[in-house]
mmCIF file of C-alpha atoms in Angstrom:
data_model
loop_
_atom_site.group_PDB
_atom_site.id
_atom_site.type_symbol
_atom_site.label_atom_id
_atom_site.label_comp_id
_atom_site.label_asym_id
_atom_site.label_seq_id
_atom_site.Cartn_x
_atom_site.Cartn_y
_atom_site.Cartn_z
ATOM 1 C CA ILE A 1 -116.137 -22.832 -112.480
ATOM 2 C CA ASP A 2 -117.512 -24.481 -115.515
ATOM 3 C CA ALA A 3 -119.657 -21.921 -116.292
ATOM 4 C CA VAL A 4 -116.646 -19.416 -116.459
ATOM 5 C CA GLY A 5 -114.682 -22.243 -118.542
ATOM 6 C CA GLY A 6 -112.535 -23.494 -115.499
ATOM 7 C CA ILE A 7 -110.233 -21.752 -113.278
ATOM 8 C CA ARG A 8 -106.246 -21.094 -113.280
ATOM 9 C CA VAL A 9 -104.486 -22.430 -110.019
ATOM 10 C CA HIS A 10 -101.009 -22.644 -109.008
ATOM 11 C CA VAL A 11 -100.252 -25.586 -106.779
ATOM 12 C CA ASP A 12 -98.280 -25.262 -104.205
ATOM 13 C CA ARG A 13 -96.736 -28.970 -103.890
ATOM 14 C CA SER A 14 -97.201 -32.270 -105.853
ATOM 15 C CA PHE A 15 -98.962 -34.739 -103.810
ATOM 16 C CA VAL A 16 -100.871 -38.199 -104.226
ATOM 17 C CA ASP A 17 -104.131 -38.927 -101.977
ATOM 18 C CA ARG A 18 -104.239 -43.137 -102.236
ATOM 19 C CA GLU A 19 -108.133 -42.312 -100.007
ATOM 20 C CA TYR A 20 -110.012 -40.200 -102.040
ATOM 21 C CA PRO A 21 -113.883 -41.498 -102.034
ATOM 22 C CA ALA A 22 -114.863 -42.880 -105.027
ATOM 23 C CA GLU A 23 -118.136 -41.889 -106.579
ATOM 24 C CA ASP A 24 -120.282 -44.526 -104.763
ATOM 25 C CA GLU A 25 -118.692 -42.917 -101.255
ATOM 26 C CA ILE A 26 -117.514 -46.689 -100.091
ATOM 27 C CA ARG A 27 -115.053 -47.492 -102.266
ATOM 28 C CA VAL A 28 -111.648 -45.081 -102.531
ATOM 29 C CA ARG A 29 -109.394 -44.044 -105.383
ATOM 30 C CA THR A 30 -106.052 -42.439 -106.096
ATOM 31 C CA ILE A 31 -106.154 -38.797 -107.197
ATOM 32 C CA SER A 32 -102.743 -36.772 -107.643
ATOM 33 C CA PHE A 33 -102.072 -33.265 -108.434
ATOM 34 C CA GLU A 34 -98.469 -32.092 -109.789
ATOM 35 C CA SER A 35 -96.915 -28.351 -108.959
ATOM 36 C CA GLY A 36 -97.163 -25.433 -111.050
ATOM 37 C CA GLU A 37 -99.886 -23.746 -112.985
ATOM 38 C CA GLN A 38 -102.946 -25.639 -113.652
ATOM 39 C CA THR A 39 -106.181 -25.044 -115.489
ATOM 40 C CA MET A 40 -109.276 -26.944 -113.619
ATOM 41 C CA ASP A 41 -112.906 -27.910 -114.035
ATOM 42 C CA GLY A 42 -115.087 -27.836 -111.700
ATOM 43 C CA THR A 43 -114.678 -31.545 -110.811
ATOM 44 C CA THR A 44 -110.755 -31.371 -110.889
ATOM 45 C CA ALA A 45 -111.084 -28.146 -108.595
ATOM 46 C CA LEU A 46 -113.202 -29.757 -106.464
ATOM 47 C CA ILE A 47 -111.351 -32.623 -106.055
ATOM 48 C CA TYR A 48 -108.349 -30.521 -105.759
ATOM 49 C CA ALA A 49 -110.243 -28.598 -102.341
ATOM 50 C CA ARG A 50 -111.835 -31.557 -101.231
ATOM 51 C CA SER A 51 -108.449 -33.777 -100.491
ATOM 52 C CA ARG A 52 -107.756 -34.857 -96.862
ATOM 53 C CA HIS A 53 -105.229 -37.737 -97.122
ATOM 54 C CA GLY A 54 -102.547 -36.078 -99.751
ATOM 55 C CA ASN A 55 -98.723 -37.079 -98.700
ATOM 56 C CA ASN A 56 -95.913 -34.109 -99.065
ATOM 57 C CA ASN A 57 -97.710 -32.194 -96.200
ATOM 58 C CA GLU A 58 -101.079 -31.848 -97.965
ATOM 59 C CA GLY A 59 -102.880 -34.345 -95.841
ATOM 60 C CA SER A 60 -103.961 -31.859 -92.890
ATOM 61 C CA ASP A 61 -107.066 -29.675 -92.645
ATOM 62 C CA PHE A 62 -104.750 -26.616 -93.065
ATOM 63 C CA ALA A 63 -103.735 -27.759 -96.233
ATOM 64 C CA ARG A 64 -107.130 -28.346 -97.480
ATOM 65 C CA ALA A 65 -108.309 -25.176 -96.052
ATOM 66 C CA LYS A 66 -105.303 -23.087 -97.838
ATOM 67 C CA ARG A 67 -106.278 -24.623 -101.242
ATOM 68 C CA GLN A 68 -109.924 -24.075 -100.494
ATOM 69 C CA GLN A 69 -108.876 -20.442 -100.421
ATOM 70 C CA LYS A 70 -106.643 -20.422 -103.469
ATOM 71 C CA MET A 71 -109.522 -22.100 -105.551
ATOM 72 C CA LEU A 72 -111.984 -19.541 -104.425
ATOM 73 C CA LEU A 73 -109.354 -16.761 -105.070
ATOM 74 C CA ALA A 74 -109.143 -18.253 -108.512
ATOM 75 C CA LEU A 75 -112.546 -18.246 -108.957
ATOM 76 C CA LYS A 76 -113.224 -14.471 -107.897
ATOM 77 C CA GLU A 77 -110.903 -13.380 -110.627
ATOM 78 C CA LYS A 78 -112.058 -15.243 -112.904
ATOM 79 C CA LEU A 79 -115.325 -14.310 -112.147
ATOM 80 C CA LEU A 80 -114.354 -10.235 -112.125
ATOM 81 C CA SER A 81 -112.023 -11.025 -115.457
ATOM 82 C CA GLY A 82 -113.158 -8.404 -118.716
ATOM 83 C CA SER A 83 -113.438 -11.918 -120.431
ATOM 84 C CA THR A 84 -116.076 -12.997 -118.296
ATOM 85 C CA LEU A 85 -118.184 -9.862 -117.334
ATOM 86 C CA ILE A 86 -118.471 -8.881 -121.523
ATOM 87 C CA SER A 87 -119.736 -12.124 -122.344
ATOM 88 C CA PRO A 88 -123.785 -12.233 -121.645
ATOM 89 C CA ILE A 89 -123.951 -16.351 -122.242
ATOM 90 C CA LYS A 90 -120.778 -16.654 -119.387
ATOM 91 C CA MET A 91 -123.044 -14.136 -117.167
ATOM 92 C CA ASN A 92 -126.194 -16.038 -117.280
ATOM 93 C CA ARG A 93 -124.620 -19.216 -116.779
ATOM 94 C CA ILE A 94 -123.234 -17.909 -113.568
ATOM 95 C CA TRP A 95 -126.504 -16.186 -112.773
ATOM 96 C CA ASP A 96 -128.071 -19.290 -113.383
ATOM 97 C CA VAL A 97 -125.932 -21.350 -111.126
ATOM 98 C CA ILE A 98 -126.183 -18.067 -108.177
ATOM 99 C CA GLU A 99 -129.736 -18.402 -108.140
ATOM 100 C CA THR A 100 -129.687 -22.145 -107.343
ATOM 101 C CA GLN A 101 -127.623 -21.930 -104.357
ATOM 102 C CA VAL A 102 -127.988 -18.062 -102.767
ATOM 103 C CA THR A 103 -131.373 -16.162 -101.883
ATOM 104 C CA THR A 104 -131.206 -12.525 -102.732
ATOM 105 C CA ASP A 105 -133.471 -9.932 -103.778
ATOM 106 C CA MET A 106 -130.839 -8.337 -106.116
ATOM 107 C CA ASP A 107 -131.528 -8.434 -109.743
ATOM 108 C CA PHE A 108 -129.090 -9.284 -112.846
ATOM 109 C CA ALA A 109 -128.654 -5.627 -113.299
ATOM 110 C CA ASP A 110 -127.672 -5.339 -109.386
ATOM 111 C CA ALA A 111 -125.069 -8.231 -109.495
ATOM 112 C CA LEU A 112 -123.512 -6.934 -112.258
ATOM 113 C CA ASN A 113 -123.001 -3.854 -110.829
ATOM 114 C CA PHE A 114 -121.590 -5.399 -107.561
ATOM 115 C CA MET A 115 -118.976 -7.299 -109.658
ATOM 116 C CA LYS A 116 -117.754 -4.581 -111.650
ATOM 117 C CA LEU A 117 -117.585 -2.933 -108.317
ATOM 118 C CA ALA A 118 -115.717 -5.941 -106.556
ATOM 119 C CA ARG A 119 -113.088 -5.394 -109.569
ATOM 120 C CA GLY A 120 -111.598 -2.638 -107.660
ATOM 121 C CA PHE A 121 -110.831 -4.604 -104.901
ATOM 122 C CA ASN A 122 -107.371 -4.838 -104.329
ATOM 123 C CA LYS A 123 -106.377 -8.027 -103.171
ATOM 124 C CA THR A 124 -102.957 -7.233 -101.888
ATOM 125 C CA THR A 125 -104.133 -5.217 -99.049
ATOM 126 C CA ALA A 126 -106.682 -7.943 -97.796
ATOM 127 C CA MET A 127 -105.871 -9.337 -94.459
ATOM 128 C CA SER A 128 -105.983 -13.202 -93.670
ATOM 129 C CA LEU A 129 -105.533 -15.189 -90.294
ATOM 130 C CA VAL A 130 -104.985 -18.519 -90.120
ATOM 131 C CA LEU A 131 -104.576 -20.594 -86.906
ATOM 132 C CA ASP A 132 -102.204 -23.429 -87.613
ATOM 133 C CA GLY A 133 -99.661 -25.892 -86.308
ATOM 134 C CA SER A 134 -97.029 -24.607 -88.854
ATOM 135 C CA PRO A 135 -93.209 -23.183 -87.742
ATOM 136 C CA ASP A 136 -94.627 -19.619 -87.693
ATOM 137 C CA GLY A 137 -97.942 -20.423 -86.914
ATOM 138 C CA PHE A 138 -99.817 -19.593 -83.292
ATOM 139 C CA LEU A 139 -100.721 -23.067 -82.660
ATOM 140 C CA GLN A 140 -98.321 -26.130 -81.722
ATOM 141 C CA GLU A 141 -99.228 -29.621 -82.086
ATOM 142 C CA SER A 142 -99.160 -31.964 -79.332
ATOM 143 C CA THR A 143 -100.637 -35.534 -78.465
ATOM 144 C CA GLY A 144 -103.257 -35.942 -75.252
ATOM 145 C CA ALA A 145 -104.426 -38.766 -73.577
ATOM 146 C CA GLY A 146 -104.977 -41.963 -75.541
ATOM 147 C CA GLY A 147 -103.416 -40.532 -78.580
ATOM 148 C CA ALA A 148 -105.675 -37.994 -78.954
ATOM 149 C CA PHE A 149 -104.529 -35.140 -81.702
ATOM 150 C CA LEU A 150 -104.520 -31.800 -79.740
ATOM 151 C CA LEU A 151 -103.944 -28.307 -81.270
ATOM 152 C CA GLN A 152 -102.544 -25.560 -78.105
ATOM 153 C CA PRO A 153 -101.380 -22.097 -78.500
ATOM 154 C CA GLY A 154 -97.653 -21.942 -79.273
ATOM 155 C CA THR A 155 -96.987 -19.399 -76.264
ATOM 156 C CA GLY A 156 -99.019 -21.434 -73.722
ATOM 157 C CA ASN A 157 -102.123 -19.110 -73.788
ATOM 158 C CA PHE A 158 -104.363 -17.406 -75.464
ATOM 159 C CA ASP A 159 -103.398 -13.839 -75.079
ATOM 160 C CA SER A 160 -101.429 -13.478 -78.464
ATOM 161 C CA ILE A 161 -103.933 -15.372 -80.174
ATOM 162 C CA ARG A 162 -106.744 -13.415 -78.666
ATOM 163 C CA GLY A 163 -104.808 -9.772 -79.227
ATOM 164 C CA THR A 164 -104.208 -10.224 -82.975
ATOM 165 C CA ILE A 165 -107.731 -11.025 -83.667
ATOM 166 C CA GLU A 166 -108.925 -7.824 -81.047
ATOM 167 C CA ASN A 167 -106.857 -5.748 -83.541
ATOM 168 C CA ILE A 168 -106.864 -7.229 -86.743
ATOM 169 C CA PHE A 169 -107.230 -4.057 -88.595
ATOM 170 C CA GLU A 170 -104.423 -2.252 -86.814
ATOM 171 C CA SER A 171 -101.377 -4.385 -87.117
ATOM 172 C CA PRO A 172 -100.133 -6.867 -89.545
ATOM 173 C CA ILE A 173 -100.836 -10.514 -89.838
ATOM 174 C CA THR A 174 -97.725 -11.818 -91.014
ATOM 175 C CA ARG A 175 -94.846 -11.026 -88.395
ATOM 176 C CA PRO A 176 -90.894 -11.797 -88.678
ATOM 177 C CA LEU A 177 -89.756 -15.208 -87.957
ATOM 178 C CA ASP A 178 -87.944 -14.550 -84.349
ATOM 179 C CA ALA A 179 -90.518 -13.029 -83.089
ATOM 180 C CA PRO A 180 -93.079 -14.844 -81.117
ATOM 181 C CA PRO A 181 -96.375 -16.101 -82.147
ATOM 182 C CA GLY A 182 -98.884 -13.413 -82.628
ATOM 183 C CA VAL A 183 -96.575 -10.519 -82.649
ATOM 184 C CA GLY A 184 -96.994 -8.148 -85.361
ATOM 185 C CA THR A 185 -94.497 -6.541 -87.382
ATOM 186 C CA GLY A 186 -96.050 -2.824 -87.550
ATOM 187 C CA SER A 187 -99.527 -1.069 -87.691
ATOM 188 C CA ALA A 188 -101.349 0.483 -90.329
ATOM 189 C CA ALA A 189 -104.390 2.452 -90.025
ATOM 190 C CA SER A 190 -107.886 1.054 -91.633
ATOM 191 C CA ALA A 191 -111.239 2.282 -91.939
ATOM 192 C CA ILE A 192 -114.865 0.741 -92.259
ATOM 193 C CA GLU A 193 -117.544 2.892 -93.448
ATOM 194 C CA ILE A 194 -120.699 0.694 -92.848
ATOM 195 C CA GLN A 195 -123.849 2.652 -95.070
ATOM 196 C CA ASN A 196 -127.481 1.826 -95.250
ATOM 197 C CA GLY A 197 -128.310 0.645 -98.791
ATOM 198 C CA THR A 198 -132.292 -0.113 -97.996
ATOM 199 C CA TRP A 199 -135.210 2.173 -98.223
ATOM 200 C CA HIS A 200 -135.436 1.993 -94.528
ATOM 201 C CA ALA A 201 -133.915 4.785 -92.359
ATOM 202 C CA GLY A 202 -131.517 3.631 -89.587
#
């Protein structure tokens, strides 16, 4: 994130986390975020993604997962932006970071071509599925023996979840609010093509 000069993230809800780990990982400190569009450096983005005790409905693992997805999408947009791709300095910084985290046989030129190809990815047609206990989610929250926090299928069994996953490319994930969990709103044809990019046949 620092290598590309920060990312722009829209914070949906303001929240305060009074139990965020301090640098010594023993004590805690208070962090907060205001709603709205913000530019985040690497440190701020990491805090935003890791916070797990925020108020205003931002203290659940589901809320944290959504923040992490939002941050990764913002990073993707910045990585694939024209200002990044035409900057040799930024590209070298990015490559230096990638080499410490990822094992690949791609060289720098291959990575550049891959990033240019990824620019054509249409995020409006991307599908994602989050299993959570939101009002229109697939799960419902309950309390078990000894006060254990439980998540159970909203319909009482796993059929709707299983059906959605098995047909994830045939029907949209979204559904009308008055439909039972797991019921899609239609169908859309999708095609998957797998190609062998190696020198070995098969």
